[in-house]
Coordinates of C-alpha atoms in Angstrom, one line a residue:
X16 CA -68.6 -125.7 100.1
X17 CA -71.6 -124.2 101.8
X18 CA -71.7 -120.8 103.1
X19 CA -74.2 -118.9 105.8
X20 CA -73.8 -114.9 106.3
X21 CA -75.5 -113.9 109.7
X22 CA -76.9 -109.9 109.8
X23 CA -78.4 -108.6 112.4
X24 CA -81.2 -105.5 112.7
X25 CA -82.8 -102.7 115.0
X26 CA -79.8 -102.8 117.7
X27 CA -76.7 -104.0 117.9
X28 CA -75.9 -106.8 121.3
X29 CA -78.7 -109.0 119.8
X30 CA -76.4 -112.2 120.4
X31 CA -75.3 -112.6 116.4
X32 CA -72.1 -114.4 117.6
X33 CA -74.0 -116.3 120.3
X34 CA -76.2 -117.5 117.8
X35 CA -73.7 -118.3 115.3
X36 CA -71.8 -120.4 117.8
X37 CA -74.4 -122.4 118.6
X38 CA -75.5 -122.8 114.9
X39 CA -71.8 -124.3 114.3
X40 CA -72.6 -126.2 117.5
X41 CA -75.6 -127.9 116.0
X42 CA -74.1 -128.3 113.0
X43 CA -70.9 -129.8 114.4
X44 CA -72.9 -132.2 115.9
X45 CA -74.5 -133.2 113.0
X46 CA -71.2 -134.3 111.5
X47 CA -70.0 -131.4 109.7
X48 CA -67.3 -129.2 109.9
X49 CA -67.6 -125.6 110.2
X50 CA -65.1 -122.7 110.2
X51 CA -66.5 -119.4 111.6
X52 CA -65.4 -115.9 111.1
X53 CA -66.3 -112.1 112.4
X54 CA -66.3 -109.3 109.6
X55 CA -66.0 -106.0 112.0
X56 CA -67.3 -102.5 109.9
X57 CA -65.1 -100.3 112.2
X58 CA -62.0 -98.6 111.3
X59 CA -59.4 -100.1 113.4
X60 CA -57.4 -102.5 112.2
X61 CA -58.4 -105.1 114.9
X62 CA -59.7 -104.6 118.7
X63 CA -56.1 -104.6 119.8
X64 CA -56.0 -100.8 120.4
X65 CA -59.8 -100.0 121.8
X66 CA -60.7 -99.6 125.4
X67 CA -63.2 -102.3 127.5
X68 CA -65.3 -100.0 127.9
X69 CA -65.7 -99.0 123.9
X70 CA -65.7 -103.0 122.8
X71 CA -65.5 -105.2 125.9
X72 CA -62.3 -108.0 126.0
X73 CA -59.8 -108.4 123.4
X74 CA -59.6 -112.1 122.9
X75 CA -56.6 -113.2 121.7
X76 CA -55.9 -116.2 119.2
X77 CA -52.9 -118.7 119.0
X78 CA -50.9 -117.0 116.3
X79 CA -51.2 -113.5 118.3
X80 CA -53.9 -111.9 116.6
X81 CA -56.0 -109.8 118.8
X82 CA -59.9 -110.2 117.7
X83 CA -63.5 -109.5 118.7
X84 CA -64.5 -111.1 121.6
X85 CA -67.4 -113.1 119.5
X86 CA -65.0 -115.3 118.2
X87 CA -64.3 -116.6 121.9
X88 CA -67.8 -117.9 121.4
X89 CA -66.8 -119.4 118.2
X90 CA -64.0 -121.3 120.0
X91 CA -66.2 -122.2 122.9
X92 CA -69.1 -124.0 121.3
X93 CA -67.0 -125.2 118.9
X94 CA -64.0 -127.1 117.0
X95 CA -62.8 -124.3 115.2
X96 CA -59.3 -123.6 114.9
X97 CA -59.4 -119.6 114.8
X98 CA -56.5 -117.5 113.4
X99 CA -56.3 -113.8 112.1
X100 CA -58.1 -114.9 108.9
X101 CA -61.1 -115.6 111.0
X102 CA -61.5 -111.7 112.4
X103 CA -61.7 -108.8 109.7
X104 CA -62.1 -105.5 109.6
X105 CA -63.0 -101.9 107.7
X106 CA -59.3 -101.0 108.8
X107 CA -57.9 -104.0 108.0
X108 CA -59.9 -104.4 104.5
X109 CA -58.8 -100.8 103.6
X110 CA -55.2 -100.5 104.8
X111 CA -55.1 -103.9 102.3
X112 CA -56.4 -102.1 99.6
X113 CA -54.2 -99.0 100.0
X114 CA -51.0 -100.8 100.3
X115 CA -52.0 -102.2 96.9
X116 CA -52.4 -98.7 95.2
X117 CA -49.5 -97.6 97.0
X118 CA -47.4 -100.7 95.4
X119 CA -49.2 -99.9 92.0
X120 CA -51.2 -103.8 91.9
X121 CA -54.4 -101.9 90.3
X122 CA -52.6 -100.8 87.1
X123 CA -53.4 -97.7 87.0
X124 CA -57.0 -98.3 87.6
X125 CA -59.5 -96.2 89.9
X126 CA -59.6 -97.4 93.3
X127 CA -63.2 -97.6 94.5
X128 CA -65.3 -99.7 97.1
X129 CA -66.7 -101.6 94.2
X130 CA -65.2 -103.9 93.3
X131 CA -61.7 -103.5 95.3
X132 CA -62.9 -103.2 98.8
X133 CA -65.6 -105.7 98.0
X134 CA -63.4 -107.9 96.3
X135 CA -61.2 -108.0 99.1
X136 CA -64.0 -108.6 101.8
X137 CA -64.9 -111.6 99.4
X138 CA -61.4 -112.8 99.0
X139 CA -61.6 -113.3 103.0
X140 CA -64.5 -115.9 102.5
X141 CA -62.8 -117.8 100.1
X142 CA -59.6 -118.2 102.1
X143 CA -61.1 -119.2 105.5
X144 CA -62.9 -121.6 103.2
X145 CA -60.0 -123.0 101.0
X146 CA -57.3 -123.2 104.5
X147 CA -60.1 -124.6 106.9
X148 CA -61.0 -127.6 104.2
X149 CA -65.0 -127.0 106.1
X150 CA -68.3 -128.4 105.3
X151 CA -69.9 -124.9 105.7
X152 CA -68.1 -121.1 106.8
X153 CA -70.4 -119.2 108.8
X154 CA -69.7 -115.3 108.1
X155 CA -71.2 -112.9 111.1
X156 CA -71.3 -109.5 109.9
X157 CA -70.8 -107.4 112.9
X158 CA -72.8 -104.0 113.9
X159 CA -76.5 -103.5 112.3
X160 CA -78.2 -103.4 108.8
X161 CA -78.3 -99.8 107.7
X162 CA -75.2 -98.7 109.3
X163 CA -72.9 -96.4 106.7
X164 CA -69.8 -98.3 107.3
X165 CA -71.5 -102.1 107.6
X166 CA -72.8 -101.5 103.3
X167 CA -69.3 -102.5 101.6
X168 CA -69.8 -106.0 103.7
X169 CA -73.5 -106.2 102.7
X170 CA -72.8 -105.8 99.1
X171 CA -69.6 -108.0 99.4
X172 CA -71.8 -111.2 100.6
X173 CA -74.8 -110.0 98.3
X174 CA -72.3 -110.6 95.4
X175 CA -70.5 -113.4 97.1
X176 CA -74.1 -115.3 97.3
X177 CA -75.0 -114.3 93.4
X178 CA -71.2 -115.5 92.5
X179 CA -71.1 -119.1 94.4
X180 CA -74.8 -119.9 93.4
X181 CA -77.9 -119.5 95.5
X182 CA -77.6 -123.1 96.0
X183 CA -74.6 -123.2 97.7
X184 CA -75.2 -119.7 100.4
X185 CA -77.9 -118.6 102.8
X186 CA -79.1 -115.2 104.8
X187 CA -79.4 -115.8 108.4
X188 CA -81.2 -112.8 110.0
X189 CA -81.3 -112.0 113.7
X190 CA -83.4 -109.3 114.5
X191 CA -85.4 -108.0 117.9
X192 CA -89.4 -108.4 118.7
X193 CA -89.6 -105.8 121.2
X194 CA -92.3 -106.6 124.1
X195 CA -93.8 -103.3 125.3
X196 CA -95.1 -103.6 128.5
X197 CA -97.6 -101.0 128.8
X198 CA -99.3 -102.7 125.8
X199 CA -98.9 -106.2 126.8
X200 CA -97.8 -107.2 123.7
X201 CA -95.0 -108.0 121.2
X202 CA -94.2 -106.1 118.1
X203 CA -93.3 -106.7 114.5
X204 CA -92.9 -103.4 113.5
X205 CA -88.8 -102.9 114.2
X206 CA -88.7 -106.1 112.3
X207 CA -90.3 -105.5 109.1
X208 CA -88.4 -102.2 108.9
X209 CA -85.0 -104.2 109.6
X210 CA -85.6 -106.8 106.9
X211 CA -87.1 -103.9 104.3
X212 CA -83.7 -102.3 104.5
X213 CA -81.7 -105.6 104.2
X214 CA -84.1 -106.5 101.3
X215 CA -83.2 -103.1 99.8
X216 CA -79.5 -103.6 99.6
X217 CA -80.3 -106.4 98.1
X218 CA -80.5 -109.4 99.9
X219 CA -83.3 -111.7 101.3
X220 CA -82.7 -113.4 104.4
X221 CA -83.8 -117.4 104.3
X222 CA -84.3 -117.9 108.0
X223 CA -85.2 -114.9 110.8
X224 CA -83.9 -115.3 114.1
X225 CA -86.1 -113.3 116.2
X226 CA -85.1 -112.5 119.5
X227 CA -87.5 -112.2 122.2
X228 CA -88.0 -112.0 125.6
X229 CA -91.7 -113.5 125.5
X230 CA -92.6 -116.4 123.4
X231 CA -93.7 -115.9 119.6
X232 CA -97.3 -117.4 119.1
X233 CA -98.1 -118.9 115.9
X234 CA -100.1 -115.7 114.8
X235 CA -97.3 -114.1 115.3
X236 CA -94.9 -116.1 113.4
X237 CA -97.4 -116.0 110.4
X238 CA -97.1 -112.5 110.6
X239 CA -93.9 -112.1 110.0
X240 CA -93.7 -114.3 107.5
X241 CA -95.9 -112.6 105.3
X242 CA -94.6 -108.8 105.7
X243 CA -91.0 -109.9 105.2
X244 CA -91.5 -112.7 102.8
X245 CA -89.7 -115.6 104.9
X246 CA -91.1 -118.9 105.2
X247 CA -93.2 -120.0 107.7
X248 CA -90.6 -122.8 109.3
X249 CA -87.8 -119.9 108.6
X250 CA -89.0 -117.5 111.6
X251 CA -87.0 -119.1 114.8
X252 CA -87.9 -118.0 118.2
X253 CA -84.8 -116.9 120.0
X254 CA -86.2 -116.2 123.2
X255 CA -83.8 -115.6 126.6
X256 CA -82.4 -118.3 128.3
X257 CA -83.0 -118.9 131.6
X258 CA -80.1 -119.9 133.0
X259 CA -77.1 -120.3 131.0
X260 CA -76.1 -118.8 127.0
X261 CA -74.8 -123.0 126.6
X262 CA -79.0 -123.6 126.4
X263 CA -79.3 -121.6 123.3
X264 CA -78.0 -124.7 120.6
X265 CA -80.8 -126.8 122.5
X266 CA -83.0 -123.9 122.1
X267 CA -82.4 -123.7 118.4
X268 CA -82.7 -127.2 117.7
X269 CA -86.3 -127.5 119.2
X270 CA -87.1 -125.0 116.9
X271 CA -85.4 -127.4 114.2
X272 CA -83.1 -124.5 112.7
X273 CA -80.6 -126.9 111.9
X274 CA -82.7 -129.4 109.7
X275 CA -83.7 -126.5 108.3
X276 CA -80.8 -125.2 107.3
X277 CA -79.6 -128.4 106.0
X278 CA -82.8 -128.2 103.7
X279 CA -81.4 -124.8 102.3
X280 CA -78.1 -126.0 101.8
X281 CA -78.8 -129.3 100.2
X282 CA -76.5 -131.1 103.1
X283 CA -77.4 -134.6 103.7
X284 CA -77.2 -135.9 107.0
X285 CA -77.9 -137.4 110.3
X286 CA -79.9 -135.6 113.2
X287 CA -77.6 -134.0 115.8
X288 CA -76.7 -135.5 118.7
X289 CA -76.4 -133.1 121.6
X290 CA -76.2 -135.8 124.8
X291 CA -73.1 -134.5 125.6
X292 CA -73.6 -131.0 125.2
X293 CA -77.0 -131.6 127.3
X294 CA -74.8 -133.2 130.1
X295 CA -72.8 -130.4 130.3
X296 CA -75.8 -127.9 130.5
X297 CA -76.8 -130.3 133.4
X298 CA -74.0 -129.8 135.5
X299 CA -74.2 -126.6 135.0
X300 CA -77.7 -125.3 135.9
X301 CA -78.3 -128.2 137.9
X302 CA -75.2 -128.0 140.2
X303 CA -75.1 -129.9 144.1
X304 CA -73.0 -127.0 145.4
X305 CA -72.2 -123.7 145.4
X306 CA -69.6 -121.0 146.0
X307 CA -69.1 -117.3 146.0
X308 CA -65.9 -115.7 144.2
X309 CA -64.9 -112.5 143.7
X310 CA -63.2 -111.0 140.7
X311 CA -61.5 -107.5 141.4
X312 CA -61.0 -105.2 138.3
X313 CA -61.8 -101.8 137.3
X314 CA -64.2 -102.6 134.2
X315 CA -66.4 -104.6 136.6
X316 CA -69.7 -102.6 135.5
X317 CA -68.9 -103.6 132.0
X318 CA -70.0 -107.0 131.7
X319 CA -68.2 -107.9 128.1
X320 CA -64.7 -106.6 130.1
X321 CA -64.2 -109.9 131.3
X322 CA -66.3 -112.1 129.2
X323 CA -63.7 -115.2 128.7
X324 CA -63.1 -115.1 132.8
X325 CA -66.9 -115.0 133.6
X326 CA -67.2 -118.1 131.3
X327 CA -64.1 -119.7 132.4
X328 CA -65.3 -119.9 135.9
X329 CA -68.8 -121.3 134.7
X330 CA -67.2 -124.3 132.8
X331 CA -65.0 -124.6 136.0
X332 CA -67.7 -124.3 138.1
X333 CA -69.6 -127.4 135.8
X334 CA -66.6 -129.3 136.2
X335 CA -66.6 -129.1 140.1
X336 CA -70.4 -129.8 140.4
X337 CA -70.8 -126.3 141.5
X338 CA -72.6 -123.4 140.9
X339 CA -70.3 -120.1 140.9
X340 CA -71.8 -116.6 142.4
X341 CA -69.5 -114.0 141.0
X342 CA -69.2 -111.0 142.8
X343 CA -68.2 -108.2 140.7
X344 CA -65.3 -106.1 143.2
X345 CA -64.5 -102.6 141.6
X346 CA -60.6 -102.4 142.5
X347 CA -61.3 -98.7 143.8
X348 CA -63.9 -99.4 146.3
X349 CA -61.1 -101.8 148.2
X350 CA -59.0 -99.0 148.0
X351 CA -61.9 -96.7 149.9
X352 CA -63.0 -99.3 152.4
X353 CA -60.4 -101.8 152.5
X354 CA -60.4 -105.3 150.8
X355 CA -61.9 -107.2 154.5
X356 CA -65.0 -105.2 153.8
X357 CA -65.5 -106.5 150.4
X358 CA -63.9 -109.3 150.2
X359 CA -64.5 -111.3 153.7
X360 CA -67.8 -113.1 152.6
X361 CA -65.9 -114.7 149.8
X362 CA -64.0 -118.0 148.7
X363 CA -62.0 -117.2 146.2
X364 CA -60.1 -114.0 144.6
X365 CA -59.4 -113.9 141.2
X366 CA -57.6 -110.9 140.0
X367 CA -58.1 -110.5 135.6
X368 CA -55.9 -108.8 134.0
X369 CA -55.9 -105.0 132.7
X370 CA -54.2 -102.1 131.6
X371 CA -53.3 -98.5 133.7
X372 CA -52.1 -97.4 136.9
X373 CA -56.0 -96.9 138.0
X374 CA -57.5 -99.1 140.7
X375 CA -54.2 -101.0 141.3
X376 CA -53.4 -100.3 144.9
X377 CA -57.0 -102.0 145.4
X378 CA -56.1 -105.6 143.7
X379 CA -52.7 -105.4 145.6
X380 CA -54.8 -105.2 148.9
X381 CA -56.7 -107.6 147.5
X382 CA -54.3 -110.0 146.9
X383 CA -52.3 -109.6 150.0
X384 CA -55.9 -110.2 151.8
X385 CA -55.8 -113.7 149.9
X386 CA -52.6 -114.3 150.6
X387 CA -52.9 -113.8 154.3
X388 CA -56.0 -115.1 154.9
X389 CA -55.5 -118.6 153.0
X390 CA -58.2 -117.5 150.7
X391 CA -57.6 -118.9 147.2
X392 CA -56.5 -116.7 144.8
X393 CA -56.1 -116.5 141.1
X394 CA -54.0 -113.9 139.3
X395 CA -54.3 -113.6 135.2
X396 CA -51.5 -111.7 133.4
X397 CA -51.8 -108.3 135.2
X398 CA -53.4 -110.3 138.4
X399 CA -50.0 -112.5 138.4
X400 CA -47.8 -109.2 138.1
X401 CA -50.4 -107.8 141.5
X402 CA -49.2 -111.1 143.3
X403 CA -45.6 -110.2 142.5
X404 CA -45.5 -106.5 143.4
X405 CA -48.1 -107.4 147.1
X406 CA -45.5 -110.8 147.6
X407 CA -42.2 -108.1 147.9
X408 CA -43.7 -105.2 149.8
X409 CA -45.5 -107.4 152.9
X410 CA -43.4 -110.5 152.3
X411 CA -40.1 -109.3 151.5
X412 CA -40.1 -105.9 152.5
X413 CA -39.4 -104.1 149.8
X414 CA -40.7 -100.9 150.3
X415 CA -41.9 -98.9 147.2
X416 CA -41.6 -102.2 145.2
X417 CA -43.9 -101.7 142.1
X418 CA -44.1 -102.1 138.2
X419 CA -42.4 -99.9 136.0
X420 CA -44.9 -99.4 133.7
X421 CA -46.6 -97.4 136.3
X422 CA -43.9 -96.3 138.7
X423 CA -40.8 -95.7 136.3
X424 CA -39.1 -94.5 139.6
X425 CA -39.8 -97.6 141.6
X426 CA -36.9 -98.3 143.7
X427 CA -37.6 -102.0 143.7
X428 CA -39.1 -102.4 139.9
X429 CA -40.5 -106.1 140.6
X430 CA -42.2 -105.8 136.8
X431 CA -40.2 -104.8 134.3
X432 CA -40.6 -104.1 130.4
X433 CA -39.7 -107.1 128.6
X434 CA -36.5 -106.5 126.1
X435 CA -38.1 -106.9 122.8
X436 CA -40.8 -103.8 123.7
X437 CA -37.9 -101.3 124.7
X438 CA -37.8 -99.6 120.8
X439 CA -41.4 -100.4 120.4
X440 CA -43.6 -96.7 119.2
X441 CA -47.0 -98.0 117.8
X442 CA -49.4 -99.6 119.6
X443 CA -51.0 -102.1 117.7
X444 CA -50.6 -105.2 117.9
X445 CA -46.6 -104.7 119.1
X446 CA -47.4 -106.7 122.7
X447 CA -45.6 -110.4 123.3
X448 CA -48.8 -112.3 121.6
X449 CA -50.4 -115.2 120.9
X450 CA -49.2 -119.1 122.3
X451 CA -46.1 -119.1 124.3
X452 CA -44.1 -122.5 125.2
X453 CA -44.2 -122.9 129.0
X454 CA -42.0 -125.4 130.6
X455 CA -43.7 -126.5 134.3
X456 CA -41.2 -127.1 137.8
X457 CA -41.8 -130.6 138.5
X458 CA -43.5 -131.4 141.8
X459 CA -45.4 -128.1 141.6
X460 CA -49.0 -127.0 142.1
X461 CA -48.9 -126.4 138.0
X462 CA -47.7 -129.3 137.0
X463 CA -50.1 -131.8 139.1
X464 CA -52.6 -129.4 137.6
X465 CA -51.8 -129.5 134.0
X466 CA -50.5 -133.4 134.9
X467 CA -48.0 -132.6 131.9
X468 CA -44.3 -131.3 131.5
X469 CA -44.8 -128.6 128.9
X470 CA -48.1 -126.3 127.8
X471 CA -48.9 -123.3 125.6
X472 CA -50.9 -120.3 126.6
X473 CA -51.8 -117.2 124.9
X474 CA -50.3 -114.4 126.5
X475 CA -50.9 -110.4 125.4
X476 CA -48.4 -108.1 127.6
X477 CA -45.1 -106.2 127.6
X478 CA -44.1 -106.5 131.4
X479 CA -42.9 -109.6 132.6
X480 CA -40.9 -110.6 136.2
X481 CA -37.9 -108.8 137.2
X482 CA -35.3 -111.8 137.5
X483 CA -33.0 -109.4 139.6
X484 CA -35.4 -110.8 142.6
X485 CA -36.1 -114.1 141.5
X486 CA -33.4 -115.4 144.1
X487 CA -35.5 -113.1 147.2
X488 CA -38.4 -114.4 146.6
X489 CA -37.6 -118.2 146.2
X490 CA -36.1 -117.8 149.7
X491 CA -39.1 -117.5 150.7
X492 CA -41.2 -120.1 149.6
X493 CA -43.0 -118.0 146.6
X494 CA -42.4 -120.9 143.3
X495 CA -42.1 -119.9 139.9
X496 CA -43.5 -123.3 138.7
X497 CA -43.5 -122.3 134.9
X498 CA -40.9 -120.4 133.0
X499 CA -40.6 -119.8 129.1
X500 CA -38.2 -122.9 127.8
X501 CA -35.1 -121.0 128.0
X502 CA -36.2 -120.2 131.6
X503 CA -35.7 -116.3 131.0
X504 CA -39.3 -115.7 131.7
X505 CA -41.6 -116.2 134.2
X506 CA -45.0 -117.1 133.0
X507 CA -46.5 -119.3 135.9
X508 CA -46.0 -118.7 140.2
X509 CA -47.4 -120.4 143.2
X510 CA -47.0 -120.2 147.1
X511 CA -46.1 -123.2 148.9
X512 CA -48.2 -124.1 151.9
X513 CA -51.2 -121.7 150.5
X514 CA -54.3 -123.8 149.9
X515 CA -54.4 -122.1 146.4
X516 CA -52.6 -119.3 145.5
X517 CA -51.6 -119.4 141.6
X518 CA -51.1 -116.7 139.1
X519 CA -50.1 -116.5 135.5
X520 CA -48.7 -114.3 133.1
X521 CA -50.9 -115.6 130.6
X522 CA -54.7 -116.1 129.8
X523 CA -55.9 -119.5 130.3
X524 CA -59.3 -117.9 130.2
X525 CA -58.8 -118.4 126.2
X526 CA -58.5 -121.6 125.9
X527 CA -61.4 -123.1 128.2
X528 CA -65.0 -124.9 127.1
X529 CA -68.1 -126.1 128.6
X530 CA -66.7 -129.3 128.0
X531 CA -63.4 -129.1 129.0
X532 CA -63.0 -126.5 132.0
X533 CA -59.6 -125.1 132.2
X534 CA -57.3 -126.9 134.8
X535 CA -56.0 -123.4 136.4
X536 CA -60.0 -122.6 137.0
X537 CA -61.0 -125.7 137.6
X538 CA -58.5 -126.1 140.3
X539 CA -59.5 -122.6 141.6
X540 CA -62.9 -123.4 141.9
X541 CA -62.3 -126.9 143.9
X542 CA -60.6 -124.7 146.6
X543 CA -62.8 -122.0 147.1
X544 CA -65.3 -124.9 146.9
X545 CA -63.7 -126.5 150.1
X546 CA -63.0 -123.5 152.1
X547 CA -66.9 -122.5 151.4
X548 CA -67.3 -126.0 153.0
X549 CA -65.2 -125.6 156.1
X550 CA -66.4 -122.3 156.8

């Protein structure tokens, strides 16, 4: 088995797990198969607990684990089947180590950081490895080179490397060529300095992934193979894409990082074949129509809040020939002004979902605006628990009707904790997770969607529909077109005679690809797409 750690230098957001991705794309393509994982240097024990605003989404995997939103990329560009053993972190490494002291498994010994936590860290390599039966595992190590907490990880791969045979592992380093404009020029320098301290914990990176936003000339490129001792064919332009982050496999396979990594690795075979990948890139920057859809949350200046919707509605967008203008809506500003104000120049509404009373009187306007209007609409998790709450005060007439989480008092409490989180106290990872069974109403918008009887969705919530009301609102044409098996919960809704006005209590937005848009944003798109048309 092969193995590739990925670092990254001067600054964090470089694009380590975009470039990752796309290496496991390439690589995919050339026949192999690759397992991927994140190793995380902060203390939490996973993402599950930390605000959008401190790490962006929480993207949530099959069996319920809540990871960074990096591996979303992983699953994306690639085959991977991800599961908690693909996302690790500090708090995760030491509460494993701790547990072990506390049960006495170190026999007495001294419990330090090496070898235990590093041991630890390394037995996480070797397990993706040994249960994903892959060609190579691709380890991104999270955060930057000289960081206090990122060193155990360091020193775990540096031994990890020495262990499994030089042979057998590679340094991948991505690190940032600043351009500074009132010179004209690119530097080296922030480089250098990244790779001398990588080089002084101990490790040399094979290949350099430099990211740029103006190309690397040749001079250049000897440059910095000299001062950090890569070889020539080993510095890789990374520059930005123009249009879309599904270029940057092409864009790494001009620059021939996958034969070259090949080379490293001893791994014999054919060139990749991205004709596929390219067709999708086609449709995508090369699109016949367009449309304009808004998406209402309260994150909305934080672009890595929604990172799975945004690229849900892209690969939707490809799928419809289209090319998708998303206009961030900040929930409070409908509140201010209204939702016609913000929202009347649009053809679509999609509604993410979110946690906290803040900014939610705004998405209920802006979901009764849909609703009204025939604009289509699309609720996710929170946004289908909006559609509820909007549906029974202006359709019903349920006045005060609103979700108990954040109106205990409601008289009308339309959302309502589910029964399994009523003696829940910790946070972490305690919320109905991971791939739920969801049984579709035949005849329904869902089901000629889906075009099957049965799916799974990942779900990550404790609030679910209030079945007291279920009988009100089916009186009045709202459908609940998808219910758990047992038909307890409601997971899926739809309004008959609305050109498109769908909402789930899940996140389909975790389970679309570039080649393969998801059918709930795929058919969102196609109906904004014609009312753009009729308009």
């Amino acid at each position: 088995m092969k193995y590739i750690f990925l670092t990254g230098g001067v600054v964090s957001s470089l694009g380590k797990g975009l470039t990752a991705a796309s290496l496991g794309t390439l690589l995919e393509a050339r026949g192999l198969k690759v397992a991927l994982q994140k190793f995380d240097p902060y203390l939490n024990v996973d993402p599950g607990t930390m605000s959008p605003f401190q790490h962006g989404e929480v993207y949530v995997l099959d069996d319920g684990a809540e990871t960074d939103l990096d591996l979303g990329h992983y699953e994306r560009f690639t085959h991977s089947e991800l599961t908690q053993f693909n996302n690790l972190t500090s708090g995760r490494v030491y509460l494993t180590v701790l547990e072990k002291e506390r049960r006495g498994d170190y026999l007495g010994k001294t419990v330090q950081v090496i070898p235990h936590v590093t041991d630890e860290i390394k037995k996480r390599v070797t397990e993706l490895g040994e249960q994903s039966g892959a060609d190579v595992v691709i380890t991104e190590i999270g955060g930057t080179t000289g960081d206090i907490e990122g060193l155990p990880f360091l020193e775990a791969i540096r031994e990890f490397a020495l262990e499994c045979g030089r042979d057998n592992a590679i340094f991948v380093h991505v690190t940032y060529v600043p351009y500074i404009k009132a010179a004209g020029e690119l530097k080296t320098k922030p480089t250098q300095q990244s790779v001398a301290k990588l080089r002084e914990i101990g490790i040399a990176p094979d290949i350099l992934i430099c990211r740029t936003e103006k190309p690397i000339d040749d001079e250049m490129r000897k440059k910095i193979s000299l001062f950090c001792n890569v070889p020539l064919a080993g510095v890789i332009e990374e520059i930005d894409v123009d249009h879309s982050i599904y270029e940057v496999p092409l864009m790494l396979q001009r620059e021939k990082m996958d034969e070259l990594v090949c080379q490293e690795l001893g791994l014999e075979t054919s060139p990749a074949d991205m004709s596929d990948w390219e067709e999708v890139i086609k449709r995508i920057i090369q699109p016949k129509y367009k449309v304009r859809i808004g998406v209402i949350g309260k994150y909305i200046d934080l672009q890595d809040a929604y990172k799975s919707v945004y690229e849900a509605v892209t690969h939707a967008g490809g799928a419809n020939d289209c090319a998708v203008e998303v206009v961030r809506v900040d929930s409070e500003d409908i509140e201010r002004d209204g939702a016609v104000a913000h929202l009347r120049e649009l053809s679509g509404v999609l509604v993410p979902g979110g946690f906290g009373e803040r900014g939610i009187e705004g998405k209920i306007l802006a979901a009764q605006y849909a609703r009204e209007n025939n604009v289509p609409y699309l609720g996710l998790c929170l946004g289908m628990q909006i559609a509820c709450i909007e549906f029974a005060r202006h359709a019903l007439g349920l006045e005060g009707a609103h979700s108990a989480e954040f109106a205990p008092k409601t008289p009308h409490p339309i959302i309502a904790l589910l029964d399994e989180q009523q003696n829940v106290t910790e946070m972490g990872g305690t919320m109905r997770l991971g791939a739920q069974a969801c049984r579709l109403k035949s005849g329904s918008k869902a089901a000629e969607l889906y075009a099957v009887e049965e799916i799974t969705e990942r779900h990550r919530h404790r609030y679910e529909f209030n079945n007291v009301y279920r009988e009100k609102f089916e009186a009045k044409d709202f459908v609940f077109s998808g219910t758990s098996p047992n038909g307890n919960l409601v997971e899926l809704v739809e309004l008959k005679g609305h050109p498109y006005y769908m909402a789930t209590q899940a996140h389909p937005e975790f389970k679309s690809k570039p080649v393969q848009a998801h059918p709930l944003f795929a058919g969102f798109i196609k109906a904004a797409l014609h009312l753009a048309d009729g308009k």
